[in-house]
mmCIF file of C-alpha atoms in Angstrom:
data_model
loop_
_atom_site.group_PDB
_atom_site.id
_atom_site.type_symbol
_atom_site.label_atom_id
_atom_site.label_comp_id
_atom_site.label_asym_id
_atom_site.label_seq_id
_atom_site.Cartn_x
_atom_site.Cartn_y
_atom_site.Cartn_z
ATOM 1 C CA UNK S 23 -17.662 6.206 -23.622
ATOM 2 C CA UNK S 24 -14.770 4.916 -21.523
ATOM 3 C CA UNK S 25 -15.596 4.787 -17.825
ATOM 4 C CA UNK S 26 -12.802 5.578 -15.396
ATOM 5 C CA UNK S 27 -12.601 3.126 -12.493
ATOM 6 C CA UNK S 28 -12.676 5.125 -9.279
ATOM 7 C CA UNK S 29 -10.319 2.752 -7.479
ATOM 8 C CA UNK S 30 -7.570 1.051 -9.402
ATOM 9 C CA UNK S 31 -3.998 -0.094 -9.492
ATOM 10 C CA UNK S 32 -1.969 -0.816 -12.613
ATOM 11 C CA UNK S 33 0.927 -0.030 -14.928
ATOM 12 C CA UNK S 34 -0.872 2.502 -17.158
ATOM 13 C CA UNK S 35 0.045 6.201 -16.833
ATOM 14 C CA UNK S 36 -2.378 8.095 -14.603
ATOM 15 C CA UNK S 37 -4.796 10.663 -16.001
ATOM 16 C CA UNK S 38 -6.135 12.960 -13.298
ATOM 17 C CA UNK S 39 -8.586 14.724 -15.603
ATOM 18 C CA UNK S 40 -10.522 11.484 -16.165
ATOM 19 C CA UNK S 41 -10.644 10.903 -12.410
ATOM 20 C CA UNK S 42 -11.849 14.459 -11.749
ATOM 21 C CA UNK S 43 -14.743 14.134 -14.148
ATOM 22 C CA UNK S 44 -15.562 10.672 -12.840
ATOM 23 C CA UNK S 45 -16.063 11.911 -9.283
ATOM 24 C CA UNK S 46 -17.706 15.290 -9.998
ATOM 25 C CA UNK S 47 -21.469 15.754 -10.170
ATOM 26 C CA UNK S 48 -23.819 18.693 -10.621
ATOM 27 C CA UNK S 49 -24.302 19.040 -6.888
ATOM 28 C CA UNK S 50 -20.619 19.508 -6.243
ATOM 29 C CA UNK S 51 -19.130 22.941 -5.606
ATOM 30 C CA UNK S 52 -15.546 21.716 -5.334
ATOM 31 C CA UNK S 53 -13.269 18.953 -6.524
ATOM 32 C CA UNK S 54 -9.754 18.628 -5.102
ATOM 33 C CA UNK S 55 -7.211 16.498 -6.910
ATOM 34 C CA UNK S 56 -3.797 15.313 -5.852
ATOM 35 C CA UNK S 57 -0.951 13.843 -7.902
ATOM 36 C CA UNK S 58 2.046 12.226 -6.235
ATOM 37 C CA UNK S 59 5.133 12.639 -8.453
ATOM 38 C CA UNK S 60 8.496 10.834 -8.662
ATOM 39 C CA UNK S 61 11.089 13.391 -7.638
ATOM 40 C CA UNK S 62 14.762 13.413 -8.558
ATOM 41 C CA UNK S 63 16.142 13.417 -5.030
ATOM 42 C CA UNK S 64 15.489 11.667 -1.743
ATOM 43 C CA UNK S 65 17.401 11.690 1.537
ATOM 44 C CA UNK S 66 20.432 13.288 -0.112
ATOM 45 C CA UNK S 67 20.449 10.776 -2.991
ATOM 46 C CA UNK S 68 20.068 11.573 -6.679
ATOM 47 C CA UNK S 69 17.156 9.394 -7.759
ATOM 48 C CA UNK S 70 17.195 7.909 -11.273
ATOM 49 C CA UNK S 71 13.813 6.190 -11.246
ATOM 50 C CA UNK S 72 11.456 4.208 -8.993
ATOM 51 C CA UNK S 73 9.893 0.772 -9.306
ATOM 52 C CA UNK S 74 6.621 0.307 -7.432
ATOM 53 C CA UNK S 75 5.197 -3.045 -6.504
ATOM 54 C CA UNK S 76 1.948 -3.933 -4.756
ATOM 55 C CA UNK S 77 0.006 -6.830 -3.336
ATOM 56 C CA UNK S 78 -2.760 -5.924 -5.762
ATOM 57 C CA UNK S 79 -5.851 -7.698 -4.440
ATOM 58 C CA UNK S 80 -5.215 -6.426 -0.926
ATOM 59 C CA UNK S 81 -4.305 -2.958 -2.191
ATOM 60 C CA UNK S 82 -7.684 -2.687 -3.934
ATOM 61 C CA UNK S 83 -9.467 -3.738 -0.733
ATOM 62 C CA UNK S 84 -7.482 -1.127 1.175
ATOM 63 C CA UNK S 85 -8.530 1.544 -1.359
ATOM 64 C CA UNK S 86 -12.151 0.529 -0.762
ATOM 65 C CA UNK S 87 -11.572 0.772 2.929
ATOM 66 C CA UNK S 88 -10.051 4.249 2.617
ATOM 67 C CA UNK S 89 -13.005 5.350 0.470
ATOM 68 C CA UNK S 90 -15.437 4.003 3.072
ATOM 69 C CA UNK S 91 -13.551 5.748 5.896
ATOM 70 C CA UNK S 92 -13.610 9.026 3.964
ATOM 71 C CA UNK S 93 -17.366 8.684 3.293
ATOM 72 C CA UNK S 94 -18.000 7.944 6.944
ATOM 73 C CA UNK S 95 -16.035 11.045 8.059
ATOM 74 C CA UNK S 96 -17.187 13.367 5.247
ATOM 75 C CA UNK S 97 -20.594 12.151 4.089
ATOM 76 C CA UNK S 98 -21.446 13.056 0.542
ATOM 77 C CA UNK S 99 -17.855 13.179 -0.703
ATOM 78 C CA UNK S 100 -17.284 11.292 -4.017
ATOM 79 C CA UNK S 101 -13.845 9.859 -4.157
ATOM 80 C CA UNK S 102 -11.381 8.275 -6.583
ATOM 81 C CA UNK S 103 -7.946 6.809 -5.964
ATOM 82 C CA UNK S 104 -5.572 5.301 -8.525
ATOM 83 C CA UNK S 105 -2.041 4.056 -7.941
ATOM 84 C CA UNK S 106 0.521 3.153 -10.525
ATOM 85 C CA UNK S 107 3.012 0.282 -10.271
ATOM 86 C CA UNK S 108 6.033 -0.784 -12.320
ATOM 87 C CA UNK S 109 8.903 1.463 -13.397
ATOM 88 C CA UNK S 110 8.238 5.206 -13.095
ATOM 89 C CA UNK S 111 10.542 7.925 -14.394
ATOM 90 C CA UNK S 112 11.282 11.261 -12.714
ATOM 91 C CA UNK S 113 8.262 13.556 -12.993
ATOM 92 C CA UNK S 114 5.719 10.789 -13.597
ATOM 93 C CA UNK S 115 2.680 10.444 -11.332
ATOM 94 C CA UNK S 116 2.581 7.498 -8.972
ATOM 95 C CA UNK S 117 -0.767 8.212 -7.360
ATOM 96 C CA UNK S 118 -3.851 10.243 -8.315
ATOM 97 C CA UNK S 119 -6.657 11.152 -5.927
ATOM 98 C CA UNK S 120 -9.787 13.208 -6.529
ATOM 99 C CA UNK S 121 -12.466 14.140 -3.997
ATOM 100 C CA UNK S 122 -15.600 16.026 -4.909
ATOM 101 C CA UNK S 123 -18.054 17.626 -2.505
ATOM 102 C CA UNK S 124 -20.719 20.277 -2.226
ATOM 103 C CA UNK S 125 -18.215 22.436 -0.324
ATOM 104 C CA UNK S 126 -14.460 22.857 -0.609
ATOM 105 C CA UNK S 127 -13.524 22.132 3.014
ATOM 106 C CA UNK S 128 -14.740 18.537 2.806
ATOM 107 C CA UNK S 129 -13.123 17.993 -0.586
ATOM 108 C CA UNK S 130 -9.720 19.249 0.610
ATOM 109 C CA UNK S 131 -9.902 17.219 3.820
ATOM 110 C CA UNK S 132 -10.990 13.973 2.165
ATOM 111 C CA UNK S 133 -8.262 14.234 -0.456
ATOM 112 C CA UNK S 134 -5.546 14.851 2.143
ATOM 113 C CA UNK S 135 -6.924 12.087 4.380
ATOM 114 C CA UNK S 136 -6.761 9.588 1.507
ATOM 115 C CA UNK S 137 -3.104 10.169 0.666
ATOM 116 C CA UNK S 138 -2.158 9.927 4.372
ATOM 117 C CA UNK S 139 -3.997 6.603 4.669
ATOM 118 C CA UNK S 140 -2.403 5.267 1.457
ATOM 119 C CA UNK S 141 0.989 5.928 3.027
ATOM 120 C CA UNK S 142 -0.080 4.203 6.262
ATOM 121 C CA UNK S 143 -1.871 1.053 5.102
ATOM 122 C CA UNK S 144 -1.727 0.382 1.344
ATOM 123 C CA UNK S 145 0.433 -2.710 0.611
ATOM 124 C CA UNK S 146 2.598 -0.892 -1.937
ATOM 125 C CA UNK S 147 6.396 -0.464 -1.931
ATOM 126 C CA UNK S 148 8.814 1.778 -3.767
ATOM 127 C CA UNK S 149 12.186 0.496 -4.852
ATOM 128 C CA UNK S 150 14.429 3.499 -5.331
ATOM 129 C CA UNK S 151 17.215 3.371 -7.915
ATOM 130 C CA UNK S 152 19.661 6.193 -7.301
ATOM 131 C CA UNK S 153 23.116 7.141 -8.509
ATOM 132 C CA UNK S 154 25.330 4.563 -6.800
ATOM 133 C CA UNK S 155 22.789 1.912 -5.782
ATOM 134 C CA UNK S 156 19.243 0.976 -4.961
ATOM 135 C CA UNK S 157 17.160 0.689 -1.797
ATOM 136 C CA UNK S 158 13.690 -0.494 -0.798
ATOM 137 C CA UNK S 159 11.885 2.364 0.945
ATOM 138 C CA UNK S 160 10.225 1.144 4.130
ATOM 139 C CA UNK S 161 7.810 3.526 5.807
ATOM 140 C CA UNK S 162 4.913 2.593 8.036
ATOM 141 C CA UNK S 163 4.061 -0.787 9.511
ATOM 142 C CA UNK S 164 0.673 -1.377 7.937
ATOM 143 C CA UNK S 165 -2.123 -1.863 10.463
ATOM 144 C CA UNK S 166 -5.581 -0.793 9.279
ATOM 145 C CA UNK S 167 -7.010 -1.327 12.782
ATOM 146 C CA UNK S 168 -4.538 1.116 14.389
ATOM 147 C CA UNK S 169 -6.870 3.839 15.642
ATOM 148 C CA UNK S 170 -4.055 6.206 16.447
ATOM 149 C CA UNK S 171 -2.800 6.158 12.877
ATOM 150 C CA UNK S 172 -6.307 6.810 11.551
ATOM 151 C CA UNK S 173 -6.795 9.660 14.022
ATOM 152 C CA UNK S 174 -3.469 11.149 12.944
ATOM 153 C CA UNK S 175 -4.542 11.044 9.294
ATOM 154 C CA UNK S 176 -7.789 12.848 10.246
ATOM 155 C CA UNK S 177 -5.861 15.385 12.285
ATOM 156 C CA UNK S 178 -3.555 16.179 9.360
ATOM 157 C CA UNK S 179 -6.526 16.303 6.942
ATOM 158 C CA UNK S 180 -8.355 18.843 9.050
ATOM 159 C CA UNK S 181 -5.374 20.958 10.082
ATOM 160 C CA UNK B 37 -0.816 -29.193 5.424
ATOM 161 C CA UNK B 38 0.484 -26.853 2.762
ATOM 162 C CA UNK B 39 0.293 -23.073 2.486
ATOM 163 C CA UNK B 40 1.437 -20.609 -0.143
ATOM 164 C CA UNK B 41 3.620 -17.779 1.128
ATOM 165 C CA UNK B 42 3.737 -14.474 -0.728
ATOM 166 C CA UNK B 43 6.699 -12.152 -0.149
ATOM 167 C CA UNK B 44 7.143 -8.569 -1.173
ATOM 168 C CA UNK B 45 9.801 -5.879 -1.577
ATOM 169 C CA UNK B 46 12.958 -6.617 0.367
ATOM 170 C CA UNK B 47 11.627 -9.849 1.818
ATOM 171 C CA UNK B 48 11.213 -11.134 -1.718
ATOM 172 C CA UNK B 49 14.795 -10.142 -2.529
ATOM 173 C CA UNK B 50 16.125 -11.848 0.604
ATOM 174 C CA UNK B 51 14.249 -15.084 -0.096
ATOM 175 C CA UNK B 52 14.961 -14.935 -3.833
ATOM 176 C CA UNK B 53 11.316 -15.776 -4.593
ATOM 177 C CA UNK B 54 7.968 -13.985 -4.564
ATOM 178 C CA UNK B 55 6.071 -17.162 -3.783
ATOM 179 C CA UNK B 56 6.922 -20.235 -1.736
ATOM 180 C CA UNK B 57 5.027 -23.336 -0.775
ATOM 181 C CA UNK B 58 5.653 -24.688 2.689
ATOM 182 C CA UNK B 59 4.460 -27.577 4.855
ATOM 183 C CA UNK B 60 3.175 -26.365 8.225
ATOM 184 C CA UNK B 61 1.872 -28.275 11.242
ATOM 185 C CA UNK B 62 -1.916 -28.524 11.761
ATOM 186 C CA UNK B 63 -3.054 -25.674 14.006
ATOM 187 C CA UNK B 64 -0.129 -23.482 12.990
ATOM 188 C CA UNK B 65 -0.633 -19.735 13.240
ATOM 189 C CA UNK B 66 0.584 -17.026 10.863
ATOM 190 C CA UNK B 67 3.234 -16.291 13.471
ATOM 191 C CA UNK B 68 4.417 -19.907 13.364
ATOM 192 C CA UNK B 69 4.778 -19.705 9.587
ATOM 193 C CA UNK B 70 6.795 -16.488 10.034
ATOM 194 C CA UNK B 71 9.023 -18.152 12.671
ATOM 195 C CA UNK B 72 9.619 -21.069 10.322
ATOM 196 C CA UNK B 73 10.670 -18.661 7.533
ATOM 197 C CA UNK B 74 12.914 -16.742 9.899
ATOM 198 C CA UNK B 75 14.834 -19.954 10.584
ATOM 199 C CA UNK B 76 15.178 -20.461 6.864
ATOM 200 C CA UNK B 77 16.068 -16.821 6.093
ATOM 201 C CA UNK B 78 17.835 -15.325 9.140
ATOM 202 C CA UNK B 79 17.719 -11.797 7.595
ATOM 203 C CA UNK B 80 13.944 -11.874 8.085
ATOM 204 C CA UNK B 81 14.537 -11.479 11.816
ATOM 205 C CA UNK B 82 15.208 -7.739 11.350
ATOM 206 C CA UNK B 83 11.479 -7.426 10.506
ATOM 207 C CA UNK B 84 10.227 -9.139 13.657
ATOM 208 C CA UNK B 85 8.648 -5.948 15.052
ATOM 209 C CA UNK B 86 7.633 -4.241 11.810
ATOM 210 C CA UNK B 87 6.091 -7.001 9.722
ATOM 211 C CA UNK B 88 2.393 -7.091 8.728
ATOM 212 C CA UNK B 89 0.621 -10.159 7.476
ATOM 213 C CA UNK B 90 -2.387 -11.123 5.425
ATOM 214 C CA UNK B 91 -4.312 -14.328 4.867
ATOM 215 C CA UNK B 92 -6.031 -14.818 1.509
ATOM 216 C CA UNK B 93 -5.572 -11.118 0.683
ATOM 217 C CA UNK B 94 -7.025 -9.706 3.909
ATOM 218 C CA UNK B 95 -4.977 -8.268 6.721
ATOM 219 C CA UNK B 96 -4.658 -10.775 9.551
ATOM 220 C CA UNK B 97 -2.976 -10.922 12.932
ATOM 221 C CA UNK B 98 -0.032 -13.179 13.729
ATOM 222 C CA UNK B 99 -2.206 -15.310 16.044
ATOM 223 C CA UNK B 100 -4.581 -16.252 13.242
ATOM 224 C CA UNK B 101 -4.713 -19.998 12.624
ATOM 225 C CA UNK B 102 -3.945 -20.973 9.032
ATOM 226 C CA UNK B 103 -5.743 -23.619 6.998
ATOM 227 C CA UNK B 104 -4.614 -25.959 4.289
ATOM 228 C CA UNK B 105 -4.301 -24.080 0.998
ATOM 229 C CA UNK B 106 -4.245 -20.583 2.535
ATOM 230 C CA UNK B 107 -2.182 -17.833 0.928
ATOM 231 C CA UNK B 108 -0.139 -16.134 3.664
ATOM 232 C CA UNK B 109 1.475 -12.795 2.762
ATOM 233 C CA UNK B 110 4.197 -11.088 4.723
ATOM 234 C CA UNK B 111 4.397 -7.323 4.177
ATOM 235 C CA UNK B 112 7.390 -5.231 5.174
ATOM 236 C CA UNK B 113 6.664 -1.577 6.141
ATOM 237 C CA UNK B 114 4.822 0.005 3.250
ATOM 238 C CA UNK B 115 5.889 3.007 1.133
ATOM 239 C CA UNK B 116 3.147 3.723 -1.391
ATOM 240 C CA UNK B 117 2.159 7.183 -2.501
#
């Protein structure tokens, strides 16, 4: 049997079904999964493809941190997070998250929280290649100790 | 003493290298290493207020003192997901 790592980063295509079964147990009444996809447009540009890069050892530690934060906020949630790097074509999945819990509210909230935190603090970058050029996308200044950012992720997760 | 500098995304493009080795003064902070690089690569200055840093693959503040052999990473604003 192949075991699915719950937290990972790599060039292999993402399989959300493996992640869903890896986090789900007999005591769970809900599992919520999320796939982030490469879309064909961004900020008025026609996107051809994306290249993701990461500072991998730190990214894995950040995934562990996000998992620990989610467990602290929603005890009992089982949680998996995988991010892809390298060249991704339109429609491919860049990130897969699954959160399983006894009840659906916690599973939905933990899943949403995780993707918000990935966008805030994971040392990962997308290089967008569009028709007519390319650009590095620069979003949030990463600061895992920023309490306001964490509170904002919780607020969005529980909205 | 010598440190390894890791650069990502646009910083890597600007410097033309993902990894550099630099001599720094004893007692230098992460911020001092950044200032030294900004003199070398003036385009880095645009990141003065948005840069994050890590030492040996853990997030660290700019006032952190570096040691001989440390790996210092400079991280422009992130865009995973």
